[in-house]
Short mmCIF file of C-alpha atoms in Angstrom, two decimals:
data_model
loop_
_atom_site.label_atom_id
_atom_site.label_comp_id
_atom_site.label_asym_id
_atom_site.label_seq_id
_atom_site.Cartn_x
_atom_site.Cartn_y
_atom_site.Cartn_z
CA UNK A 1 0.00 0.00 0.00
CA UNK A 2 0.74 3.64 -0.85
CA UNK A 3 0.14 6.73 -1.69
CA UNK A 4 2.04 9.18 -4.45
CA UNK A 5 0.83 12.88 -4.73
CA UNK A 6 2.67 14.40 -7.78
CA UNK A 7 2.74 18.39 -8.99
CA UNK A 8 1.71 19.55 -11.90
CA UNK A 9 4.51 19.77 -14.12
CA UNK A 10 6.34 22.89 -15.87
CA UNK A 11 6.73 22.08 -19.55
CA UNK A 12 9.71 25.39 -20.49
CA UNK A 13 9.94 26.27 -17.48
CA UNK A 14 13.02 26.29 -14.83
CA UNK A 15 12.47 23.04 -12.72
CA UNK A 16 13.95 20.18 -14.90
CA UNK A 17 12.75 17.57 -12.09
CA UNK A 18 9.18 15.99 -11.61
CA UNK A 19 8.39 16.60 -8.00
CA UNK A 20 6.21 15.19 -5.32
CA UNK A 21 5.27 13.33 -2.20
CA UNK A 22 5.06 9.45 -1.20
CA UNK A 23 3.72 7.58 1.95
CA UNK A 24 3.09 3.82 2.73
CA UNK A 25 5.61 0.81 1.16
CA UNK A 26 6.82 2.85 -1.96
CA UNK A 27 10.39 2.41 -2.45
CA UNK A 28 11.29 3.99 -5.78
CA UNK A 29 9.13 5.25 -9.06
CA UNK A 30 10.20 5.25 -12.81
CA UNK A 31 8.93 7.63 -15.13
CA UNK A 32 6.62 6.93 -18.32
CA UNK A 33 6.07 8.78 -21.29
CA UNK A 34 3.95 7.81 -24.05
CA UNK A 35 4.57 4.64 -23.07
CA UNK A 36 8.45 4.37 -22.84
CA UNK A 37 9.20 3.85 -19.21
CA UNK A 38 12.27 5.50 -17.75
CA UNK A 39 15.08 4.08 -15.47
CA UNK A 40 14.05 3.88 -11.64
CA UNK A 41 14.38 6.66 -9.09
CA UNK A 42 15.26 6.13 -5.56
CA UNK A 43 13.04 8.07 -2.78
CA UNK A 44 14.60 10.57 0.03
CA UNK A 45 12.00 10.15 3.04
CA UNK A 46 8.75 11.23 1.74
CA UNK A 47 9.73 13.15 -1.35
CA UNK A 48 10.60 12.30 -4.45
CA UNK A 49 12.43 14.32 -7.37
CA UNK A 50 12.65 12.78 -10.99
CA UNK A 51 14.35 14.52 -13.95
CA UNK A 52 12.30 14.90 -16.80
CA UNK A 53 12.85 17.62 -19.13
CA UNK A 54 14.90 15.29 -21.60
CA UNK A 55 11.99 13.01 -21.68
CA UNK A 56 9.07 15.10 -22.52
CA UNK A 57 8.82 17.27 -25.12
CA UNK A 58 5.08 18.54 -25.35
CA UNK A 59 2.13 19.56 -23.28
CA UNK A 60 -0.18 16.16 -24.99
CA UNK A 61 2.79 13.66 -23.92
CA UNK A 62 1.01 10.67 -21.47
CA UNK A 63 3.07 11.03 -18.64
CA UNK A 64 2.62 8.83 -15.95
CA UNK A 65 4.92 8.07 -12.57
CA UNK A 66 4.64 4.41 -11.54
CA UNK A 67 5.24 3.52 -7.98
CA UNK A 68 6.85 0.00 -6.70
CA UNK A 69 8.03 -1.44 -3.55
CA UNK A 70 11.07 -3.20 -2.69
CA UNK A 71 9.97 -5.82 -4.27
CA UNK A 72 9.13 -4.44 -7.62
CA UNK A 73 5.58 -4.64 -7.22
CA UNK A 74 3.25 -2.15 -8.75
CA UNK A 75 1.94 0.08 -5.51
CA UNK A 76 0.19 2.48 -7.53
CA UNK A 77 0.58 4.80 -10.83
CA UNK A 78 -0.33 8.48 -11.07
CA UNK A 79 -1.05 10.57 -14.31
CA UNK A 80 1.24 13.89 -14.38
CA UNK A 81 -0.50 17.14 -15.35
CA UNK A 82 1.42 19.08 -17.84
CA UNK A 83 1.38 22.90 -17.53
CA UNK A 84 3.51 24.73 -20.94
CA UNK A 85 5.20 28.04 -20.83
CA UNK A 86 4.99 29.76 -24.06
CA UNK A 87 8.69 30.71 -25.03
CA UNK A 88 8.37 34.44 -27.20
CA UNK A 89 11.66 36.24 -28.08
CA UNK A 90 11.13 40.02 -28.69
CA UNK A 91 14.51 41.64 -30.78
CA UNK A 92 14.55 44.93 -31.53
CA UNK A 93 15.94 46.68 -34.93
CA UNK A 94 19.67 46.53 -35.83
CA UNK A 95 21.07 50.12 -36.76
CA UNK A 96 24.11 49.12 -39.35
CA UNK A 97 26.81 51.65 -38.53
CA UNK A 98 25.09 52.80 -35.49
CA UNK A 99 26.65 53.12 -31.82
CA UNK A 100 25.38 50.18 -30.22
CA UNK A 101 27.51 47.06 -31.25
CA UNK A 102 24.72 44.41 -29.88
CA UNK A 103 21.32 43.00 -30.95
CA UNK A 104 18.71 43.68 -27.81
CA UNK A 105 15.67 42.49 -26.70
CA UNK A 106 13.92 40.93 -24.21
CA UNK A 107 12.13 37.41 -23.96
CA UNK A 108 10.32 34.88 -21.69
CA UNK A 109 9.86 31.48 -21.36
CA UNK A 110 12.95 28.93 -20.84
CA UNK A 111 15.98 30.29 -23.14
CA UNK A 112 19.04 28.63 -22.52
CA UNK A 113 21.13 30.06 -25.44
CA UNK A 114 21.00 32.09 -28.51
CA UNK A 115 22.32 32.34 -32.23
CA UNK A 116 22.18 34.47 -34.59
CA UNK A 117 22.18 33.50 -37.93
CA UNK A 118 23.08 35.73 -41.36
CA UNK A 119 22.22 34.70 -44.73
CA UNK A 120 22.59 30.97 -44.11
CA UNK A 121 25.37 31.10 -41.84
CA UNK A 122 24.93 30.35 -38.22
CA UNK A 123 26.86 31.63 -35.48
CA UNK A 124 28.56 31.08 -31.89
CA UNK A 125 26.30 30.27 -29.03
CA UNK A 126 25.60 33.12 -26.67
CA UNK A 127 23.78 31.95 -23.13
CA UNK A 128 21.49 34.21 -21.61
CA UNK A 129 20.99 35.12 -18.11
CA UNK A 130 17.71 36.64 -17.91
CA UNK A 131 15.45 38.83 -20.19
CA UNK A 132 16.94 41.70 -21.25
CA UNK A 133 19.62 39.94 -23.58
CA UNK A 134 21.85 40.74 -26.05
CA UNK A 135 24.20 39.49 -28.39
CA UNK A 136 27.30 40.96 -30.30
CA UNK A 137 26.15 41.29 -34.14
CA UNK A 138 28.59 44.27 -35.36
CA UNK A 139 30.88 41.75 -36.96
CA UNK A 140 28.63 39.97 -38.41
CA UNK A 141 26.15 42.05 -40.16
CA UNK A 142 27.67 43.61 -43.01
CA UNK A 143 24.85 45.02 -45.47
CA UNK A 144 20.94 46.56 -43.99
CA UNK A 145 19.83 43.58 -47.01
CA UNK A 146 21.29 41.02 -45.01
CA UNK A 147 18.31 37.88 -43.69
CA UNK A 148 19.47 38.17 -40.01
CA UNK A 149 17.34 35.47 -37.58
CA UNK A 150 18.01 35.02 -33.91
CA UNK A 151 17.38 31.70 -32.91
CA UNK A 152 16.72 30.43 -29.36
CA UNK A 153 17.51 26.81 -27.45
CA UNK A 154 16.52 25.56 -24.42
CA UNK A 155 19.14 23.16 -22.05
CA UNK A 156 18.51 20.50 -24.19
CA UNK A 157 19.82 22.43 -27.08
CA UNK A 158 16.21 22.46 -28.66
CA UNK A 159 15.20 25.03 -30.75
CA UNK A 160 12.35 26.97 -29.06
CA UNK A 161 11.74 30.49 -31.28
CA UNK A 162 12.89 32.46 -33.61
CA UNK A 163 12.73 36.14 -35.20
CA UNK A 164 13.80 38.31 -37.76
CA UNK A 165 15.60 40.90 -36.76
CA UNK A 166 15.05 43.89 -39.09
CA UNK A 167 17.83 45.87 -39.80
CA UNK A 168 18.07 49.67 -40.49
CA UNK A 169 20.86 51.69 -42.43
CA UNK A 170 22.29 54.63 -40.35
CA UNK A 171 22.03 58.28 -42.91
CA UNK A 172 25.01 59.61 -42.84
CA UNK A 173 26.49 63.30 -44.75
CA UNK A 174 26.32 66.87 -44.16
CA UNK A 175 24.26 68.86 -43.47
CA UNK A 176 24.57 72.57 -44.77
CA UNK A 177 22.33 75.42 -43.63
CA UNK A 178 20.42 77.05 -45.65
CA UNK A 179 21.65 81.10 -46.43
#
C-alpha cells in the first residue's frame, strides 16, 4: 500500500525535475512517457524528485509516474499534469553603422542560449541570463539587405523560437544650412 501525490509539471519552465510526495511501502518510481518507461528513481524520506525535461517534449505527452516497492511490485501509478510556458523572443531593430555594437531584446519562457544567424550562416552560441539579452552582431552584419534570424535553445539544445531581426541603415552626410 501507498500513496504518491505528484505536482503539476512545468513544460519550459526552470524546474527540470518531476516533483512530489510518497507515503506507505513505496520504495522507488520510474517515469513513463507515451509509453516508454524510464530508469528507476530512488526516494529521500517522503519526497521524491525525478528529472524529466529530456523526456518530454510537449504539453499532450502521457506522462505517468509508476510507484513500486522493494519488491518491484506495482503500488500504484499516477497521471502527471502538464502545464507549458509559451517561449516568445522580442529583438529589436539593428542600426548598421550605429553606436550600439549588440542586438537587444527581451524574452520569456525557458531560453538557454541564442544564435544568430546571417544569410545561411549560423553563429557562436551566446547563453542568456535573464530577459533583457543581447548578443554581439557588429561583426557579423555587413549590409541593412542582409536575412538576419536570432534563434533560441533551451538546455537541451532544442530550438524553441525564432525572429527576424530587421535591420536599419544609419544616414550619414552633411548637413549645410540654408543662407
Amino acid at each position: 500500500q501507498g500513496e504518491l501525490t505528484v505536482q503539476p509539471y512545468v513544460l519550459n519552465g526552470t524546474d527540470r525535475y518531476i516533483r512530489g510526495t510518497v507515503s506507505g511501502e513505496i520504495d522507488h518510481i520510474r517515469l513513463r512517457v507515451n509509453d516508454q518507461l524510464y530508469a528507476k528513481s530512488t526516494i529521500k524520506g517522503n519526497t521524491f524528485q525525478y528529472f524529466a525535461s529530456d523526456k518530454i517534449n510537449s504539453a499532450t505527452d502521457k506522462v505517468e509516474l509508476v510507484a513500486y516497492d522493494r519488491l518491484g511490485n506495482i503500488i500504484t501509478e499516477q497521471s502527471v499534469v502538464i502545464n507549458e510556458i509559451t517561449t516568445t523572443l522580442s529583438v529589436n531593430k539593428f542600426v548598421l553603422g550605429g553606436s550600439d555594437r549588440y542586438i537587444r531584446g527581451t524574452y520569456t519562457g525557458n531560453i538557454s542560449y541564442l544564435r544568430l544567424e546571417v544569410n545561411g550562416t549560423l553563429y557562436a552560441k551566446a547563453g542568456v541570463k535573464g530577459s533583457p539579452f543581447q548578443y554581439y552582431a557588429v561583426d557579423k552584419i555587413k549590409n541593412v539587405n542582409d536575412q538576419v534570424t536570432l534563434i533560441a535553445y533551451n538546455e537541451n539544445d532544442q530550438e524553441v523560437t525564432r525572429q527576424t531581426v530587421t535591420l536599419e541603415q544609419t544616414v550619414t552626410g552633411t548637413v549645410t544650412p540654408l543662407a
